[in-house]
Amino acid sequence: MGKRTLRVYLTTHDDGRVSGHLLPRTQGLFDPEPPAAYGESTDAVLHQLEALTGQLLADSREQLERMLWEETFQTRAVTLQIHPQAVVNKQLVVGNKAVPLRVTYAWSKVEGGGFRVMLPRFGWRIIVESLELAPDVLANAVSAGLVGEDARWLFEFRRQGNERVITWEPDLLRDLDPYTTRRETDADQPVLQAIAVDLVHELKRKRLDAVIGDLGWSEHAHLMWLEPPESLLLVGPSGVGKSAWVRGLPRFLKALAAERDADGDEVPKVWSTTADRVVAGMAYLGQWEKRCLDLVEELAYEGDYLHFGDLSGLIRSRGHSAIADLLLPAVMNGSISLITEATEAELERARTKAPAFVACFRVIRLSEPSRDVLPAMLASYLAKRRRGLSLHPQAWRRLIQFLAAFERDRSFPGKGIQFLEWLATEVGGAPKRDGDAAGGSSDARRQRQLDPRDITRLYAKRSGLPEVLISDEHAAGAEVLAEALRERVIGQLDACAAAGRALARFKAGMNDADKPLATLFFAGPTGVGKTELAKAIAATLFGDTKRLIRLDMSEYQLPGSAQRLLRVGRGVSSLAQQVRETPLSLVLLDEIEKADDEVFDLLLGLLG
């Protein structure tokens, strides 16, 4: 519910011209027809309607009052199966043949329950308990309108281009009282207001950061105006821009509405939340389930999107059920529209665990931008977010090379943006403020440009990788690296030489990025320096012995224990989880001879 204002039913015809008329709250037998207009554009139609409305106000304030609404209308197109009249033995009858007819209707919620369904072009209005009944009721009504002595022509009912209802408040209404009293809107959606953020509202308040690059919204523009909107599943690797796609959606919807000559109030809202926020504070049995049902009630048939950041959070069991179980009926019948995210691996697991829920979504796959456009994309981000800092073109190429080679657990542009945020903080670049203009201040004119050597030094500092190993300016052969190991390990000349050769392959960039740098088997009695050599390699390769992941393989002696190495999740300290948290690390499988045979079979696949 909102202000008591006018509602205009607009139709954009095939020739581009627009017609519109005011929607009356009531239409008595002797009431005059509501004002209508026809023009080249929406603005032209509204200009004509404003003059007609002024005349209506001058004639009778009561006639104007019956045009004022608090409800917000939406339109929906449906295909009805109609049975028009036929002639049998020179007699008009309802025919057997069903004819599909595409019809647009307007609807709004009725205070106290139910839905108002209208065919504004004919002045028809029906109150239904559930919006799911609207197609059947309209089909019967249209079929009835096609028979009898005053039968209408079938094609009078067909959809006329883009039909929509807008909220309109001309100047002549703004000083009227009590016609324009405002009501609180937050009370209508208390659960959404408590646990979700309205990204469209954040955009209007200029609190939503611009998204860099083109994430392909235009390719899916046709999905944004479906009635009802489809639920969307964004699939792509971590860092590719799934969350950015959602943050940029309100701005795209606003631009799309402008292209379609639609009113700003028609832009669907994009509510953003997480599964954890839904269940936060729900201490008693059934509380969070009730919250989910309230969410469905508040969003039903509104045409808005509800974004959940993570698909796995929706399908994760929370006692006897999951959030997806409670949302599934509403998602299946289209009364609510969701947006959620997943990687390819998460999508496959979800299809196994909740196939019916996943099948409700339109999958949109996002891929990494090409290396050719990354420098310009990241430079644009840096210019928008930080002032006084830039990179030389060769420095951009070196940074992208480092990120691609050493941070393979995340994708571009996410890992590039993450590094730039750290970089700006490290070298002192100030956040860019609204109103900063190029050359507008002495601070803005003092630019600092980083060259490739600066990037090498700074990336080494952030990643822990020694500068001597990643820099082209430093030479380091196998013997030099072996000698660095011998300074820490006494008496193991051959072992240090073998490890030095492995590090030299890394220095030369000749290692396979999809495999471990090397797999070394240290054999020998206790005390000869096996563990110490592992620490020395970690210190030489990663700059810190803390980059050593040590697993006591005597804990994996029993059959079935091999699967514990692959577990991931909160509070888990498995091999897979530790490598996920620290990708640049050395793994020490201590006392490997004590492990079960299944562990060796598993490691054969991992290391090979």
mmCIF file of C-alpha atoms in Angstrom, residues 253-406:
data_model
loop_
_atom_site.group_PDB
_atom_site.id
_atom_site.type_symbol
_atom_site.label_atom_id
_atom_site.label_comp_id
_atom_site.label_asym_id
_atom_site.label_seq_id
_atom_site.Cartn_x
_atom_site.Cartn_y
_atom_site.Cartn_z
ATOM 1 C CA LEU A 253 16.496 -3.109 -14.764
ATOM 2 C CA LYS A 254 16.232 0.651 -14.393
ATOM 3 C CA ALA A 255 17.879 1.205 -17.785
ATOM 4 C CA LEU A 256 15.689 -1.493 -19.334
ATOM 5 C CA ALA A 257 12.552 0.183 -17.969
ATOM 6 C CA ALA A 258 13.649 3.483 -19.518
ATOM 7 C CA GLU A 259 14.147 1.775 -22.904
ATOM 8 C CA ARG A 260 10.665 0.280 -22.688
ATOM 9 C CA ASP A 261 9.195 3.680 -21.746
ATOM 10 C CA ALA A 262 8.015 2.138 -18.483
ATOM 11 C CA ASP A 263 7.422 3.939 -15.235
ATOM 12 C CA GLY A 264 10.135 3.695 -12.582
ATOM 13 C CA ASP A 265 7.686 2.089 -10.160
ATOM 14 C CA GLU A 266 7.534 -0.924 -12.495
ATOM 15 C CA VAL A 267 11.164 -1.899 -11.859
ATOM 16 C CA PRO A 268 11.101 -5.186 -9.910
ATOM 17 C CA LYS A 269 12.697 -5.046 -6.490
ATOM 18 C CA VAL A 270 15.730 -7.203 -5.810
ATOM 19 C CA TRP A 271 15.826 -8.291 -2.178
ATOM 20 C CA SER A 272 19.145 -9.807 -1.067
ATOM 21 C CA THR A 273 19.643 -12.089 1.937
ATOM 22 C CA THR A 274 21.324 -15.363 2.938
ATOM 23 C CA ALA A 275 20.137 -18.660 4.326
ATOM 24 C CA ASP A 276 21.928 -17.931 7.598
ATOM 25 C CA ARG A 277 20.054 -14.644 8.018
ATOM 26 C CA VAL A 278 16.761 -16.449 7.544
ATOM 27 C CA VAL A 279 17.433 -18.772 10.495
ATOM 28 C CA ALA A 280 19.324 -16.242 12.661
ATOM 29 C CA GLY A 281 17.762 -15.842 16.098
ATOM 30 C CA MET A 282 15.247 -18.633 15.515
ATOM 31 C CA ALA A 283 15.827 -20.586 18.735
ATOM 32 C CA TYR A 284 12.551 -22.482 19.062
ATOM 33 C CA LEU A 285 11.092 -25.343 17.070
ATOM 34 C CA GLY A 286 9.258 -24.155 13.981
ATOM 35 C CA GLN A 287 10.345 -20.505 14.180
ATOM 36 C CA TRP A 288 12.490 -20.365 11.072
ATOM 37 C CA GLU A 289 10.001 -22.489 9.144
ATOM 38 C CA LYS A 290 7.303 -19.916 10.004
ATOM 39 C CA ARG A 291 9.632 -17.150 8.832
ATOM 40 C CA CYS A 292 10.045 -18.882 5.460
ATOM 41 C CA LEU A 293 6.270 -19.129 5.038
ATOM 42 C CA ASP A 294 5.943 -15.433 5.935
ATOM 43 C CA LEU A 295 8.548 -14.642 3.270
ATOM 44 C CA VAL A 296 6.448 -16.467 0.696
ATOM 45 C CA GLU A 297 3.344 -14.574 1.800
ATOM 46 C CA GLU A 298 5.067 -11.191 1.528
ATOM 47 C CA LEU A 299 6.614 -11.900 -1.887
ATOM 48 C CA ALA A 300 3.775 -13.839 -3.502
ATOM 49 C CA TYR A 301 2.843 -12.434 -6.930
ATOM 50 C CA GLU A 302 4.723 -9.169 -6.326
ATOM 51 C CA GLY A 303 7.002 -9.743 -9.334
ATOM 52 C CA ASP A 304 10.132 -9.098 -7.237
ATOM 53 C CA TYR A 305 13.307 -11.171 -6.877
ATOM 54 C CA LEU A 306 14.672 -12.662 -3.652
ATOM 55 C CA HIS A 307 18.405 -13.297 -3.863
ATOM 56 C CA PHE A 308 20.075 -15.966 -1.739
ATOM 57 C CA GLY A 309 23.848 -15.882 -1.952
ATOM 58 C CA ASP A 310 24.458 -19.618 -1.878
ATOM 59 C CA LEU A 311 22.435 -22.524 -3.272
ATOM 60 C CA SER A 312 24.024 -25.013 -0.857
ATOM 61 C CA GLY A 313 22.673 -22.985 2.083
ATOM 62 C CA LEU A 314 19.136 -23.369 0.754
ATOM 63 C CA ILE A 315 19.261 -27.134 0.370
ATOM 64 C CA ARG A 316 21.270 -27.851 3.533
ATOM 65 C CA SER A 317 19.184 -29.825 6.023
ATOM 66 C CA ARG A 318 18.381 -27.909 9.212
ATOM 67 C CA GLY A 319 16.838 -30.563 11.370
ATOM 68 C CA HIS A 320 13.872 -32.147 9.648
ATOM 69 C CA SER A 321 13.773 -29.893 6.583
ATOM 70 C CA ALA A 322 15.641 -27.353 4.490
ATOM 71 C CA ILE A 323 14.735 -23.838 3.432
ATOM 72 C CA ALA A 324 14.349 -25.129 -0.133
ATOM 73 C CA ASP A 325 11.619 -27.546 1.004
ATOM 74 C CA LEU A 326 9.468 -24.684 2.284
ATOM 75 C CA LEU A 327 10.049 -22.449 -0.740
ATOM 76 C CA LEU A 328 9.618 -25.203 -3.333
ATOM 77 C CA PRO A 329 5.798 -25.015 -3.842
ATOM 78 C CA ALA A 330 5.891 -21.235 -4.335
ATOM 79 C CA VAL A 331 8.872 -21.443 -6.698
ATOM 80 C CA MET A 332 7.247 -24.211 -8.736
ATOM 81 C CA ASN A 333 3.979 -22.313 -9.299
ATOM 82 C CA GLY A 334 5.816 -19.067 -10.027
ATOM 83 C CA SER A 335 4.346 -17.041 -7.165
ATOM 84 C CA ILE A 336 7.863 -16.070 -6.010
ATOM 85 C CA SER A 337 11.091 -15.660 -7.984
ATOM 86 C CA LEU A 338 14.504 -16.514 -6.523
ATOM 87 C CA ILE A 339 18.078 -15.795 -7.575
ATOM 88 C CA THR A 340 20.850 -17.929 -6.134
ATOM 89 C CA GLU A 341 24.437 -18.891 -6.918
ATOM 90 C CA ALA A 342 26.533 -22.043 -7.241
ATOM 91 C CA THR A 343 29.737 -23.400 -8.694
ATOM 92 C CA GLU A 344 29.540 -26.278 -11.168
ATOM 93 C CA ALA A 345 30.475 -28.758 -8.427
ATOM 94 C CA GLU A 346 27.836 -27.327 -6.077
ATOM 95 C CA LEU A 347 25.260 -27.518 -8.856
ATOM 96 C CA GLU A 348 25.954 -31.206 -9.438
ATOM 97 C CA ARG A 349 25.637 -31.958 -5.718
ATOM 98 C CA ALA A 350 22.403 -29.957 -5.555
ATOM 99 C CA ARG A 351 20.932 -31.862 -8.499
ATOM 100 C CA THR A 352 21.530 -35.071 -6.589
ATOM 101 C CA LYS A 353 20.213 -33.788 -3.268
ATOM 102 C CA ALA A 354 17.297 -31.569 -4.374
ATOM 103 C CA PRO A 355 16.542 -32.250 -8.061
ATOM 104 C CA ALA A 356 12.989 -30.862 -7.984
ATOM 105 C CA PHE A 357 14.161 -27.555 -6.489
ATOM 106 C CA VAL A 358 17.052 -27.111 -8.938
ATOM 107 C CA ALA A 359 14.774 -27.907 -11.889
ATOM 108 C CA CYS A 360 12.731 -24.773 -11.110
ATOM 109 C CA PHE A 361 15.619 -22.446 -12.031
ATOM 110 C CA ARG A 362 16.797 -21.017 -15.336
ATOM 111 C CA VAL A 363 20.570 -21.610 -15.292
ATOM 112 C CA ILE A 364 22.762 -18.662 -16.314
ATOM 113 C CA ARG A 365 26.441 -19.532 -16.652
ATOM 114 C CA LEU A 366 29.111 -16.904 -16.095
ATOM 115 C CA SER A 367 32.647 -17.340 -17.398
ATOM 116 C CA GLU A 368 35.930 -15.521 -16.870
ATOM 117 C CA PRO A 369 36.606 -12.479 -19.060
ATOM 118 C CA SER A 370 39.386 -12.895 -21.606
ATOM 119 C CA ARG A 371 42.925 -11.872 -20.648
ATOM 120 C CA ASP A 372 42.824 -9.156 -23.324
ATOM 121 C CA VAL A 373 40.124 -7.123 -21.558
ATOM 122 C CA LEU A 374 41.317 -7.672 -17.982
ATOM 123 C CA PRO A 375 43.855 -4.795 -17.845
ATOM 124 C CA ALA A 376 41.271 -2.245 -18.967
ATOM 125 C CA MET A 377 38.620 -3.713 -16.669
ATOM 126 C CA LEU A 378 40.837 -3.686 -13.586
ATOM 127 C CA ALA A 379 42.211 -0.242 -14.437
ATOM 128 C CA SER A 380 38.628 1.039 -14.627
ATOM 129 C CA TYR A 381 37.911 -0.411 -11.199
ATOM 130 C CA LEU A 382 41.043 1.145 -9.722
ATOM 131 C CA ALA A 383 40.183 4.532 -11.219
ATOM 132 C CA LYS A 384 36.670 4.401 -9.781
ATOM 133 C CA ARG A 385 37.632 3.230 -6.317
ATOM 134 C CA ARG A 386 41.082 4.751 -5.678
ATOM 135 C CA ARG A 387 42.681 8.056 -6.612
ATOM 136 C CA GLY A 388 46.359 8.799 -6.959
ATOM 137 C CA LEU A 389 47.319 5.251 -7.991
ATOM 138 C CA SER A 390 47.845 3.596 -11.378
ATOM 139 C CA LEU A 391 49.813 0.756 -12.974
ATOM 140 C CA HIS A 392 52.081 0.729 -15.993
ATOM 141 C CA PRO A 393 50.712 -1.432 -18.858
ATOM 142 C CA GLN A 394 53.553 -3.930 -18.350
ATOM 143 C CA ALA A 395 52.730 -3.999 -14.633
ATOM 144 C CA TRP A 396 49.137 -4.983 -15.422
ATOM 145 C CA ARG A 397 50.370 -7.872 -17.553
ATOM 146 C CA ARG A 398 52.711 -9.076 -14.819
ATOM 147 C CA LEU A 399 49.998 -8.866 -12.163
ATOM 148 C CA ILE A 400 47.579 -10.894 -14.273
ATOM 149 C CA GLN A 401 50.343 -13.431 -14.915
ATOM 150 C CA PHE A 402 50.992 -13.837 -11.182
ATOM 151 C CA LEU A 403 47.315 -14.130 -10.289
ATOM 152 C CA ALA A 404 46.664 -16.663 -13.044
ATOM 153 C CA ALA A 405 49.642 -18.839 -12.076
ATOM 154 C CA PHE A 406 49.515 -18.745 -8.267
#
